[in-house]
Amino acid sequence: MKRESALNLVLVSTPVGCLGSGRGGGVELTIASLTKGLLELGHQITLVAPKGSVLPSGCSGVDLREVEGVDQPSWQRRKFEGPALIPPRGVLPGLWADALDLGGKADAVINFGYDWLPIWLTKRVVPRLFHLISMGGVSEIMQDLIGEVAISAPSRFAFHTHRQAADFSLIQEPIVVGNGFDLGSYEFQSSPKGPLGWVGRVSPEKGLEDAAAVAAALDDRLLVWGVIDDPAYAKRVEESVPTGTIEWMGFFPTSVLQLQLGACRALINTPKWNEAYGNVIVEAMACGVPVVAYDRGGPGELIVSGLTGWLVPPNDLDELISATTRVDQIDRKKCRKWAEEHASLDIFASLVEQWIRSGITAEAIGKGPEEFFS
Ligand code: HBI
């Protein structure tokens, strides 16, 4: 089969934290995986990101363009019906000045930021802007804008899961690309007797208090990895359980996190919002760790209840506790196998390549993405 031509792609990072800081949340991991995967597929990558961004090993072929500026205020701190803001000396306008300059000479620009400006630009500039939407519906103005632009440019949007996409009023089947991980960086561990674990940005929408309650109910400890996004919330959670229940492990690069996380007997995942995907779930499964989670958002699409973990009704603490006592029924090898079959870096990169190619072709001949993207 004729090898399709390599694409010249510009990737634009989130304007919340530089790559490697952990402040960008799951998007940082997504960008690192996708950059590596697209390079391996032979594409040319330029990455536009806030100053101080660093890329993991294996991305040496990338042209990294760093941009100075102040972080966008994170949507998690904003009211749903609030305005879209750009702070003085903001990094967002700088990211997009570079992206549009570079995009003029590229096949496509892929945006990972969940912000108003790049999406508003989509139909008003020549470079083809594609948006991998990283969250569910957390802002009215963003949902309105995405819904409006997607009416005439549906192929420009992709989502991580169907449940995430369901937050947006789309007139066509959403393009769902999942997510991808460099599974070679995760080692399988077979020990079923370890501690309980929780991973994520420590912030109210992640529901840490419920996982802490499970550990307390089982008279056990909960090891917590992640950036303390909201210190007051972290303190409230810690005070809601007996002293010593929570062990704050901190934020580590993948190589260290996976070694410690892999020793857990279970990961507890307790989203209070429509989690777009749930990276930490795949990271745990990649190490053989079963996941006990609320059947809410992305996690409900990633966990096969009874095979790779247990799904319980959202906010049902009793079910969460009882499910945690049943993780020994899960074959840890099945967790690793699921990650290899559904969330490897090369599967993700080829789905994204297919999304971009179909978007470019669709516009060339005026077709919708449904013909290309089964
Ligand atoms: N807020 N304004 C803004 N822009 C983003 O790109 C953004 C955010 N909050 C969180 C976030 N991105 C990432 O943590 C997502 O992975 C959720």
PDB file of N, CA and C in Angstrom, residues 10-15 48-49 67 72 86 90-103 108-119 121-122 125 127-131:
ATOM      1  N   VAL A  10       1.789  21.207  13.689  1.00  0.00           N
ATOM      2  CA  VAL A  10       2.112  22.119  14.800  1.00  0.00           C
ATOM      3  C   VAL A  10       1.209  21.745  15.957  1.00  0.00           C
ATOM      4  N   LEU A  11       1.778  21.399  17.139  1.00  0.00           N
ATOM      5  CA  LEU A  11       0.988  21.052  18.320  1.00  0.00           C
ATOM      6  C   LEU A  11       1.084  22.220  19.300  1.00  0.00           C
ATOM      7  N   VAL A  12      -0.068  22.648  19.840  1.00  0.00           N
ATOM      8  CA  VAL A  12      -0.076  23.806  20.749  1.00  0.00           C
ATOM      9  C   VAL A  12      -0.561  23.358  22.133  1.00  0.00           C
ATOM     10  N   SER A  13       0.275  23.570  23.123  1.00  0.00           N
ATOM     11  CA  SER A  13       0.001  23.047  24.471  1.00  0.00           C
ATOM     12  C   SER A  13      -1.033  23.889  25.224  1.00  0.00           C
ATOM     13  N   THR A  14      -1.450  23.376  26.379  1.00  0.00           N
ATOM     14  CA  THR A  14      -2.352  24.098  27.264  1.00  0.00           C
ATOM     15  C   THR A  14      -1.646  25.321  27.833  1.00  0.00           C
ATOM     16  N   PRO A  15      -2.363  26.421  27.996  1.00  0.00           N
ATOM     17  CA  PRO A  15      -1.793  27.640  28.566  1.00  0.00           C
ATOM     18  C   PRO A  15      -1.833  27.635  30.097  1.00  0.00           C
ATOM     19  N   VAL A  48       4.458  24.130  20.299  1.00  0.00           N
ATOM     20  CA  VAL A  48       4.419  25.488  20.849  1.00  0.00           C
ATOM     21  C   VAL A  48       3.882  25.370  22.279  1.00  0.00           C
ATOM     22  N   ALA A  49       4.691  25.805  23.271  1.00  0.00           N
ATOM     23  CA  ALA A  49       4.295  25.575  24.672  1.00  0.00           C
ATOM     24  C   ALA A  49       4.856  26.696  25.554  1.00  0.00           C
ATOM     25  N   VAL A  67       7.017  29.927  24.775  1.00  0.00           N
ATOM     26  CA  VAL A  67       6.380  31.249  24.768  1.00  0.00           C
ATOM     27  C   VAL A  67       6.273  31.787  26.196  1.00  0.00           C
ATOM     28  N   GLN A  72      -3.236  31.061  31.768  1.00  0.00           N
ATOM     29  CA  GLN A  72      -4.684  31.286  31.778  1.00  0.00           C
ATOM     30  C   GLN A  72      -5.244  30.882  33.143  1.00  0.00           C
ATOM     31  N   ILE A  86      -8.605  36.620  29.677  1.00  0.00           N
ATOM     32  CA  ILE A  86      -7.190  36.556  29.283  1.00  0.00           C
ATOM     33  C   ILE A  86      -6.459  37.563  30.170  1.00  0.00           C
ATOM     34  N   GLY A  90      -0.726  37.685  28.988  1.00  0.00           N
ATOM     35  CA  GLY A  90      -1.101  36.272  28.974  1.00  0.00           C
ATOM     36  C   GLY A  90      -0.286  35.455  27.980  1.00  0.00           C
ATOM     37  N   VAL A  91      -0.089  34.187  28.318  1.00  0.00           N
ATOM     38  CA  VAL A  91       0.679  33.292  27.429  1.00  0.00           C
ATOM     39  C   VAL A  91      -0.187  32.853  26.239  1.00  0.00           C
ATOM     40  N   LEU A  92      -1.504  32.841  26.419  1.00  0.00           N
ATOM     41  CA  LEU A  92      -2.394  32.318  25.367  1.00  0.00           C
ATOM     42  C   LEU A  92      -2.255  33.078  24.037  1.00  0.00           C
ATOM     43  N   PRO A  93      -2.322  34.427  24.063  1.00  0.00           N
ATOM     44  CA  PRO A  93      -2.178  35.121  22.771  1.00  0.00           C
ATOM     45  C   PRO A  93      -0.816  34.849  22.122  1.00  0.00           C
ATOM     46  N   GLY A  94       0.211  34.717  22.965  1.00  0.00           N
ATOM     47  CA  GLY A  94       1.569  34.443  22.430  1.00  0.00           C
ATOM     48  C   GLY A  94       1.637  33.066  21.786  1.00  0.00           C
ATOM     49  N   LEU A  95       1.005  32.087  22.446  1.00  0.00           N
ATOM     50  CA  LEU A  95       0.994  30.728  21.881  1.00  0.00           C
ATOM     51  C   LEU A  95       0.363  30.746  20.487  1.00  0.00           C
ATOM     52  N   TRP A  96      -0.729  31.519  20.365  1.00  0.00           N
ATOM     53  CA  TRP A  96      -1.472  31.477  19.109  1.00  0.00           C
ATOM     54  C   TRP A  96      -0.913  32.400  18.035  1.00  0.00           C
ATOM     55  N   ALA A  97      -0.145  33.399  18.446  1.00  0.00           N
ATOM     56  CA  ALA A  97       0.580  34.193  17.423  1.00  0.00           C
ATOM     57  C   ALA A  97       1.599  33.268  16.759  1.00  0.00           C
ATOM     58  N   ASP A  98       2.343  32.505  17.571  1.00  0.00           N
ATOM     59  CA  ASP A  98       3.322  31.552  17.008  1.00  0.00           C
ATOM     60  C   ASP A  98       2.618  30.465  16.205  1.00  0.00           C
ATOM     61  N   ALA A  99       1.526  29.929  16.769  1.00  0.00           N
ATOM     62  CA  ALA A  99       0.850  28.794  16.117  1.00  0.00           C
ATOM     63  C   ALA A  99       0.338  29.174  14.734  1.00  0.00           C
ATOM     64  N   LEU A 100      -0.175  30.390  14.610  1.00  0.00           N
ATOM     65  CA  LEU A 100      -0.709  30.798  13.305  1.00  0.00           C
ATOM     66  C   LEU A 100       0.419  31.070  12.313  1.00  0.00           C
ATOM     67  N   ASP A 101       1.526  31.663  12.809  1.00  0.00           N
ATOM     68  CA  ASP A 101       2.685  31.870  11.912  1.00  0.00           C
ATOM     69  C   ASP A 101       3.167  30.520  11.375  1.00  0.00           C
ATOM     70  N   LEU A 102       3.392  29.579  12.324  1.00  0.00           N
ATOM     71  CA  LEU A 102       3.916  28.262  11.924  1.00  0.00           C
ATOM     72  C   LEU A 102       2.864  27.484  11.138  1.00  0.00           C
ATOM     73  N   GLY A 103       1.615  27.662  11.517  1.00  0.00           N
ATOM     74  CA  GLY A 103       0.537  26.892  10.874  1.00  0.00           C
ATOM     75  C   GLY A 103       0.389  27.202   9.394  1.00  0.00           C
ATOM     76  N   ALA A 108      -1.416  21.045   9.398  1.00  0.00           N
ATOM     77  CA  ALA A 108      -2.471  21.231  10.408  1.00  0.00           C
ATOM     78  C   ALA A 108      -1.856  21.698  11.727  1.00  0.00           C
ATOM     79  N   VAL A 109      -2.717  22.349  12.510  1.00  0.00           N
ATOM     80  CA  VAL A 109      -2.348  22.768  13.866  1.00  0.00           C
ATOM     81  C   VAL A 109      -3.263  21.998  14.819  1.00  0.00           C
ATOM     82  N   ILE A 110      -2.706  21.323  15.832  1.00  0.00           N
ATOM     83  CA  ILE A 110      -3.552  20.587  16.793  1.00  0.00           C
ATOM     84  C   ILE A 110      -3.484  21.302  18.135  1.00  0.00           C
ATOM     85  N   ASN A 111      -4.655  21.725  18.619  1.00  0.00           N
ATOM     86  CA  ASN A 111      -4.745  22.484  19.869  1.00  0.00           C
ATOM     87  C   ASN A 111      -5.133  21.571  21.031  1.00  0.00           C
ATOM     88  N   PHE A 112      -4.393  21.688  22.136  1.00  0.00           N
ATOM     89  CA  PHE A 112      -4.696  20.889  23.334  1.00  0.00           C
ATOM     90  C   PHE A 112      -5.239  21.766  24.460  1.00  0.00           C
ATOM     91  N   GLY A 113      -5.309  23.082  24.228  1.00  0.00           N
ATOM     92  CA  GLY A 113      -5.784  23.983  25.275  1.00  0.00           C
ATOM     93  C   GLY A 113      -7.300  24.073  25.249  1.00  0.00           C
ATOM     94  N   TYR A 114      -7.878  24.162  26.426  1.00  0.00           N
ATOM     95  CA  TYR A 114      -9.335  24.277  26.514  1.00  0.00           C
ATOM     96  C   TYR A 114      -9.628  25.754  26.760  1.00  0.00           C
ATOM     97  N   ASP A 115      -9.516  26.549  25.699  1.00  0.00           N
ATOM     98  CA  ASP A 115      -9.702  27.996  25.860  1.00  0.00           C
ATOM     99  C   ASP A 115     -10.446  28.584  24.678  1.00  0.00           C
ATOM    100  N   TRP A 116     -10.974  29.778  24.904  1.00  0.00           N
ATOM    101  CA  TRP A 116     -11.886  30.398  23.944  1.00  0.00           C
ATOM    102  C   TRP A 116     -11.191  30.802  22.639  1.00  0.00           C
ATOM    103  N   LEU A 117     -10.004  31.462  22.753  1.00  0.00           N
ATOM    104  CA  LEU A 117      -9.360  32.081  21.580  1.00  0.00           C
ATOM    105  C   LEU A 117      -9.118  31.098  20.434  1.00  0.00           C
ATOM    106  N   PRO A 118      -8.396  29.977  20.656  1.00  0.00           N
ATOM    107  CA  PRO A 118      -8.092  29.089  19.520  1.00  0.00           C
ATOM    108  C   PRO A 118      -9.342  28.527  18.838  1.00  0.00           C
ATOM    109  N   ILE A 119     -10.390  28.275  19.617  1.00  0.00           N
ATOM    110  CA  ILE A 119     -11.590  27.703  19.008  1.00  0.00           C
ATOM    111  C   ILE A 119     -12.318  28.775  18.203  1.00  0.00           C
ATOM    112  N   LEU A 121     -10.913  31.130  16.635  1.00  0.00           N
ATOM    113  CA  LEU A 121     -10.113  31.387  15.422  1.00  0.00           C
ATOM    114  C   LEU A 121     -10.414  30.355  14.315  1.00  0.00           C
ATOM    115  N   THR A 122     -10.897  29.176  14.674  1.00  0.00           N
ATOM    116  CA  THR A 122     -10.983  28.035  13.751  1.00  0.00           C
ATOM    117  C   THR A 122     -11.476  28.402  12.351  1.00  0.00           C
ATOM    118  N   VAL A 125      -9.260  31.689  10.196  1.00  0.00           N
ATOM    119  CA  VAL A 125      -7.864  31.790   9.737  1.00  0.00           C
ATOM    120  C   VAL A 125      -7.611  30.701   8.703  1.00  0.00           C
ATOM    121  N   PRO A 127      -4.751  28.635   8.362  1.00  0.00           N
ATOM    122  CA  PRO A 127      -4.223  27.360   8.891  1.00  0.00           C
ATOM    123  C   PRO A 127      -5.373  26.509   9.447  1.00  0.00           C
ATOM    124  N   ARG A 128      -5.281  25.178   9.236  1.00  0.00           N
ATOM    125  CA  ARG A 128      -6.347  24.289   9.689  1.00  0.00           C
ATOM    126  C   ARG A 128      -6.154  23.996  11.180  1.00  0.00           C
ATOM    127  N   LEU A 129      -7.034  24.523  12.008  1.00  0.00           N
ATOM    128  CA  LEU A 129      -6.936  24.300  13.457  1.00  0.00           C
ATOM    129  C   LEU A 129      -7.826  23.119  13.857  1.00  0.00           C
ATOM    130  N   PHE A 130      -7.210  22.147  14.551  1.00  0.00           N
ATOM    131  CA  PHE A 130      -7.940  20.977  15.052  1.00  0.00           C
ATOM    132  C   PHE A 130      -7.863  21.005  16.581  1.00  0.00           C
ATOM    133  N   HIS A 131      -8.949  20.654  17.252  1.00  0.00           N
ATOM    134  CA  HIS A 131      -8.992  20.757  18.716  1.00  0.00           C
ATOM    135  C   HIS A 131      -9.261  19.392  19.360  1.00  0.00           C
TER     136      HIS A 131
END
